[in-house]
Amino acid sequence: MADDSRTQKQHTIGSYTAIGDSFTEGVGDPGPDGTFVGWADRFAVLLADRLQAPDASTNPDETRHGNFRYANLAVRGRLLDQIVEEQIPRAKELAPDLVSFCAGGNDIIRPGTDPDDLAERYEKAVAELTEAVGTVMITTGFDTRGVPVLRHMRGKIATYNVHLRAIADRHRCPVLDLWSLRSVQDRRAWDADRLHLSPEGHTRVALRAAQVLGHDVPTDPDQPWPPQAQRSTFDEGRDNIQWAREYLVPWIGRRLRGESSGDHVEAKRPDLLPL
């Protein structure tokens, strides 16, 4: 069975490449330089911190993370076939110790998408990757019961997730199971657009990713959120109207025009570089 436990046998990871769409690019988690941070960047730091930095007296130019290297090829809005065409060849060239592979979310939310067919194409990509890199970590989709615009797609997402776990079983891949991460059901785990994680949501996913590989983490990603005052029905309705005006209508407009939020966007970290 695919090992997504928190006791997987640990091995040294000296390089990591993330491939995917807006989730892996880090949308919703803005950094100080204008680019997004996101769970993959945060996960990379956790991995790097596990490497013993060499003796500074031996090589004072080494960073505190030693020889750890990280690349992030993810681009918002990308469909599975685009990720396979644009990112997987580059990931194979880099040949890192670990690749996280999250794809298919933008396909699933499109009308008429067949999750069975999507999973077949995903598996071909996994087979290709596993021949060229150390370990491939498969990432499932979230439980969307609390996301207004995606709630009705919950069944399709669940079907796709079952396929992903079966693929992980067949190819012996660890699974970052986001469906089971209950803490991200809280609204505070999500950005104002309700489609991307907030900085805290990204942080919790990074912690869970480290747990999947059997690493100790500084805090439990599923720990309860602090108590929050209950909001009135009026306030909730007002927020929903504002959200629809600011995010939902433009999102639908892009779909109707055949546009993507990732048009003219390039990978933020295309090379394996030290942190």
Coordinates of C-alpha atoms in Angstrom, one line a residue:
M1 CA 0.0 0.0 0.0
A2 CA 1.1 3.6 -0.6
D3 CA 2.8 4.9 2.5
D4 CA 1.3 8.1 3.7
S5 CA 1.9 7.4 7.4
R6 CA 4.0 9.6 9.6
T7 CA 6.5 6.8 10.2
Q8 CA 7.8 6.2 6.7
K9 CA 11.4 5.2 6.8
Q10 CA 13.4 8.4 6.6
H11 CA 16.1 8.9 4.0
T12 CA 18.3 11.9 3.3
I13 CA 16.7 14.3 0.7
G14 CA 19.3 16.6 -0.7
S15 CA 17.2 18.0 -3.6
Y16 CA 13.5 18.6 -4.1
T17 CA 11.4 19.8 -7.1
A18 CA 7.8 20.8 -7.0
I19 CA 5.5 20.6 -10.0
G20 CA 1.9 21.6 -10.3
D21 CA -0.5 24.6 -10.6
S22 CA -1.4 27.5 -8.4
F23 CA -1.6 25.4 -5.2
T24 CA 2.1 24.4 -5.5
E25 CA 3.2 27.8 -6.9
G26 CA 1.9 29.2 -3.6
V27 CA -1.0 31.5 -4.6
G28 CA -2.6 33.0 -1.5
D29 CA 0.7 33.2 0.4
P30 CA 2.4 36.4 -0.8
G31 CA 6.0 36.9 -0.1
P32 CA 7.9 40.2 0.5
D33 CA 9.4 40.3 -3.0
G34 CA 6.1 40.1 -4.8
T35 CA 6.3 36.3 -5.6
F36 CA 4.3 33.7 -3.8
V37 CA 5.7 31.5 -1.0
G38 CA 3.4 28.6 -0.5
W39 CA 3.5 25.1 1.0
A40 CA 6.2 23.8 -1.3
D41 CA 8.6 26.5 -0.4
R42 CA 7.9 26.0 3.3
F43 CA 8.2 22.3 2.9
A44 CA 11.6 22.8 1.2
V45 CA 12.8 24.7 4.2
L46 CA 11.7 21.9 6.5
L47 CA 13.6 19.4 4.4
A48 CA 16.7 21.6 4.2
D49 CA 16.8 22.1 7.9
R50 CA 17.2 18.3 8.3
L51 CA 20.5 18.3 6.5
Q52 CA 23.5 18.7 8.7
A53 CA 25.3 21.9 7.5
P54 CA 29.0 21.2 6.9
D55 CA 31.6 22.6 9.4
A56 CA 31.7 26.3 8.7
S57 CA 35.5 26.3 9.3
T58 CA 35.8 23.8 6.4
N59 CA 33.8 25.8 3.9
P60 CA 32.6 29.2 5.2
D61 CA 30.7 29.9 2.0
E62 CA 28.2 27.1 2.6
T63 CA 24.6 28.3 3.5
R64 CA 23.0 27.2 6.8
H65 CA 21.1 24.5 4.7
G66 CA 24.3 22.9 3.5
N67 CA 24.0 21.4 0.0
F68 CA 20.2 21.2 -0.1
R69 CA 18.7 22.4 -3.5
Y70 CA 15.2 23.3 -4.5
A71 CA 13.2 24.0 -7.7
N72 CA 9.6 25.0 -8.1
L73 CA 8.2 24.6 -11.6
A74 CA 4.6 25.1 -10.8
V75 CA 2.5 27.7 -12.6
R76 CA -1.0 28.8 -11.8
G77 CA -3.9 27.7 -14.0
R78 CA -2.0 24.8 -15.6
L79 CA -4.0 21.8 -16.7
L80 CA -2.6 18.2 -16.3
D81 CA -1.5 17.9 -19.9
Q82 CA 0.3 21.3 -19.7
I83 CA 2.1 20.2 -16.6
V84 CA 3.1 16.9 -18.2
E85 CA 4.4 18.7 -21.3
E86 CA 6.1 21.7 -19.7
Q87 CA 7.2 20.6 -16.2
I88 CA 7.8 16.9 -16.2
P89 CA 10.6 16.9 -18.8
R90 CA 12.4 19.6 -16.7
A91 CA 11.9 17.7 -13.5
K92 CA 13.5 14.6 -15.2
E93 CA 16.4 16.7 -16.3
L94 CA 16.9 18.0 -12.7
A95 CA 16.6 14.4 -11.4
P96 CA 16.1 15.4 -7.7
D97 CA 15.8 13.1 -4.8
L98 CA 12.1 14.1 -4.3
V99 CA 9.4 15.4 -6.6
S100 CA 5.9 16.5 -5.4
F101 CA 3.3 16.0 -8.1
C102 CA 0.0 17.8 -7.8
A103 CA -2.1 18.1 -10.9
G104 CA -5.6 17.7 -12.2
G105 CA -7.4 20.2 -10.0
N106 CA -8.0 22.7 -12.8
D107 CA -9.1 19.9 -15.1
I108 CA -11.6 18.5 -12.5
I109 CA -13.5 21.8 -12.2
R110 CA -14.1 22.0 -15.9
P111 CA -17.5 20.8 -17.1
G112 CA -17.5 17.3 -18.6
T113 CA -14.1 16.2 -17.3
D114 CA -13.9 12.5 -16.8
P115 CA -11.9 11.7 -13.6
D116 CA -11.2 8.1 -14.8
D117 CA -9.5 9.4 -18.0
L118 CA -7.7 12.1 -16.1
A119 CA -6.3 9.5 -13.7
E120 CA -5.0 7.4 -16.6
R121 CA -3.1 10.3 -18.0
Y122 CA -1.8 11.2 -14.5
E123 CA -0.5 7.6 -14.0
K124 CA 1.5 7.7 -17.3
A125 CA 3.2 10.8 -16.0
V126 CA 3.9 9.1 -12.6
A127 CA 5.5 6.1 -14.3
E128 CA 7.7 8.4 -16.4
L129 CA 8.8 10.4 -13.3
T130 CA 9.6 7.4 -11.1
E131 CA 12.1 6.1 -13.7
A132 CA 14.0 9.4 -13.6
V133 CA 13.9 10.8 -10.0
G134 CA 14.3 9.4 -6.5
T135 CA 10.8 9.6 -5.0
V136 CA 7.5 10.9 -6.3
M137 CA 5.1 12.2 -3.7
I138 CA 1.5 12.2 -5.0
T139 CA -0.9 14.9 -3.7
T140 CA -4.6 14.4 -3.5
G141 CA -7.3 17.1 -3.8
F142 CA -9.0 18.8 -0.9
D143 CA -12.5 18.0 0.4
T144 CA -14.5 20.9 -1.1
R145 CA -17.7 20.6 1.0
G146 CA -17.0 24.0 2.5
V147 CA -16.1 25.8 -0.8
P148 CA -19.2 27.3 -2.3
V149 CA -18.2 27.3 -5.9
L150 CA -16.7 23.8 -5.8
R151 CA -19.1 22.0 -3.4
H152 CA -21.0 20.3 -6.1
M153 CA -17.8 18.9 -7.6
R154 CA -17.0 17.0 -4.4
G155 CA -18.0 13.6 -5.9
K156 CA -15.7 14.0 -8.9
I157 CA -12.8 15.1 -6.7
A158 CA -13.3 12.1 -4.4
T159 CA -13.3 9.7 -7.4
Y160 CA -10.1 11.2 -8.7
N161 CA -8.6 11.0 -5.2
V162 CA -9.3 7.2 -5.1
H163 CA -7.6 6.8 -8.4
L164 CA -4.6 8.8 -7.1
R165 CA -4.2 6.5 -4.1
A166 CA -4.4 3.5 -6.3
I167 CA -1.7 4.9 -8.5
A168 CA 0.4 5.6 -5.5
D169 CA 0.0 1.9 -4.4
R170 CA 1.1 0.6 -7.8
H171 CA 4.1 2.8 -8.0
R172 CA 5.0 2.8 -4.3
C173 CA 4.7 6.6 -3.9
P174 CA 4.1 8.4 -0.6
V175 CA 0.8 10.3 -0.5
L176 CA 0.1 13.8 0.7
D177 CA -3.5 13.3 1.5
L178 CA -5.1 16.7 1.6
W179 CA -8.7 15.3 1.9
S180 CA -7.9 14.0 5.4
L181 CA -6.3 17.3 6.6
R182 CA -9.3 18.4 8.6
S183 CA -7.8 21.7 9.8
V184 CA -8.1 23.2 6.3
Q185 CA -11.9 22.9 6.5
D186 CA -11.7 26.1 8.5
R187 CA -12.4 29.3 6.5
R188 CA -9.2 30.8 8.0
A189 CA -7.1 28.2 6.1
W190 CA -8.3 29.9 2.8
D191 CA -7.5 33.1 1.0
A192 CA -10.2 35.7 0.4
D193 CA -10.9 34.2 -3.0
R194 CA -11.9 30.9 -1.3
L195 CA -10.0 28.9 -4.0
H196 CA -6.5 29.1 -2.7
L197 CA -5.0 28.6 0.7
S198 CA -4.0 31.4 3.1
P199 CA -0.5 31.6 4.5
E200 CA -1.6 29.5 7.5
G201 CA -3.3 27.0 5.3
H202 CA -0.1 26.6 3.2
T203 CA 1.9 26.2 6.4
R204 CA -0.3 23.4 7.6
V205 CA 0.1 21.6 4.3
A206 CA 3.9 21.9 4.5
L207 CA 3.9 20.4 8.0
R208 CA 1.7 17.5 6.8
A209 CA 4.0 16.9 3.8
A210 CA 7.0 16.6 6.2
Q211 CA 5.0 14.2 8.4
V212 CA 4.2 12.0 5.3
L213 CA 8.0 11.5 5.0
G214 CA 8.3 10.5 8.6
H215 CA 9.9 13.8 9.8
D216 CA 9.2 15.4 13.2
V217 CA 7.5 18.8 12.8
P218 CA 7.4 21.7 15.3
T219 CA 3.6 21.7 15.5
D220 CA 0.7 19.5 14.6
P221 CA -0.9 20.6 11.2
D222 CA -4.3 19.4 12.4
Q223 CA -4.3 21.2 15.7
P224 CA -7.5 23.1 16.4
W225 CA -7.8 26.7 15.4
P226 CA -8.4 29.3 18.2
P227 CA -12.0 29.9 19.1
Q228 CA -13.7 32.5 16.9
A229 CA -16.8 34.6 17.5
Q230 CA -19.9 33.3 15.7
R231 CA -20.8 35.6 12.8
S232 CA -24.4 36.6 12.0
T233 CA -26.3 35.4 9.0
F234 CA -26.4 39.0 7.7
D235 CA -22.6 39.3 7.9
E236 CA -22.1 36.0 6.1
G237 CA -24.5 37.0 3.4
R238 CA -22.8 40.3 2.9
D239 CA -19.4 38.6 2.6
N240 CA -20.8 36.1 0.1
I241 CA -22.0 38.9 -2.1
Q242 CA -18.7 40.7 -1.9
W243 CA -16.8 37.5 -2.7
A244 CA -19.0 36.8 -5.7
R245 CA -18.5 40.3 -7.0
E246 CA -14.7 40.4 -6.5
Y247 CA -13.7 36.8 -7.2
L248 CA -16.4 34.6 -8.6
V249 CA -17.6 36.8 -11.5
P250 CA -14.0 37.5 -12.8
W251 CA -13.2 33.8 -12.5
I252 CA -16.3 32.8 -14.6
G253 CA -15.4 35.5 -17.1
R254 CA -11.9 34.1 -17.6
R255 CA -13.4 30.7 -18.2
L256 CA -15.9 32.0 -20.8
R257 CA -13.1 33.9 -22.6
G258 CA -10.7 30.9 -22.5
E259 CA -8.2 32.7 -20.4
S260 CA -6.0 31.4 -17.6
S261 CA -4.6 33.2 -14.6
G262 CA -1.3 31.6 -15.6
D263 CA -1.1 33.1 -19.1
H264 CA 2.3 34.7 -19.5
V265 CA 3.5 33.4 -16.1
E266 CA 6.7 31.5 -15.8
A267 CA 8.0 29.1 -13.1
K268 CA 9.4 31.1 -10.2
R269 CA 12.3 28.8 -9.5
P270 CA 13.1 26.7 -12.6
D271 CA 16.5 25.5 -11.4
L272 CA 17.7 23.5 -8.5
L273 CA 19.2 26.2 -6.3
P274 CA 20.4 26.3 -2.7
L275 CA 17.9 27.9 -0.3

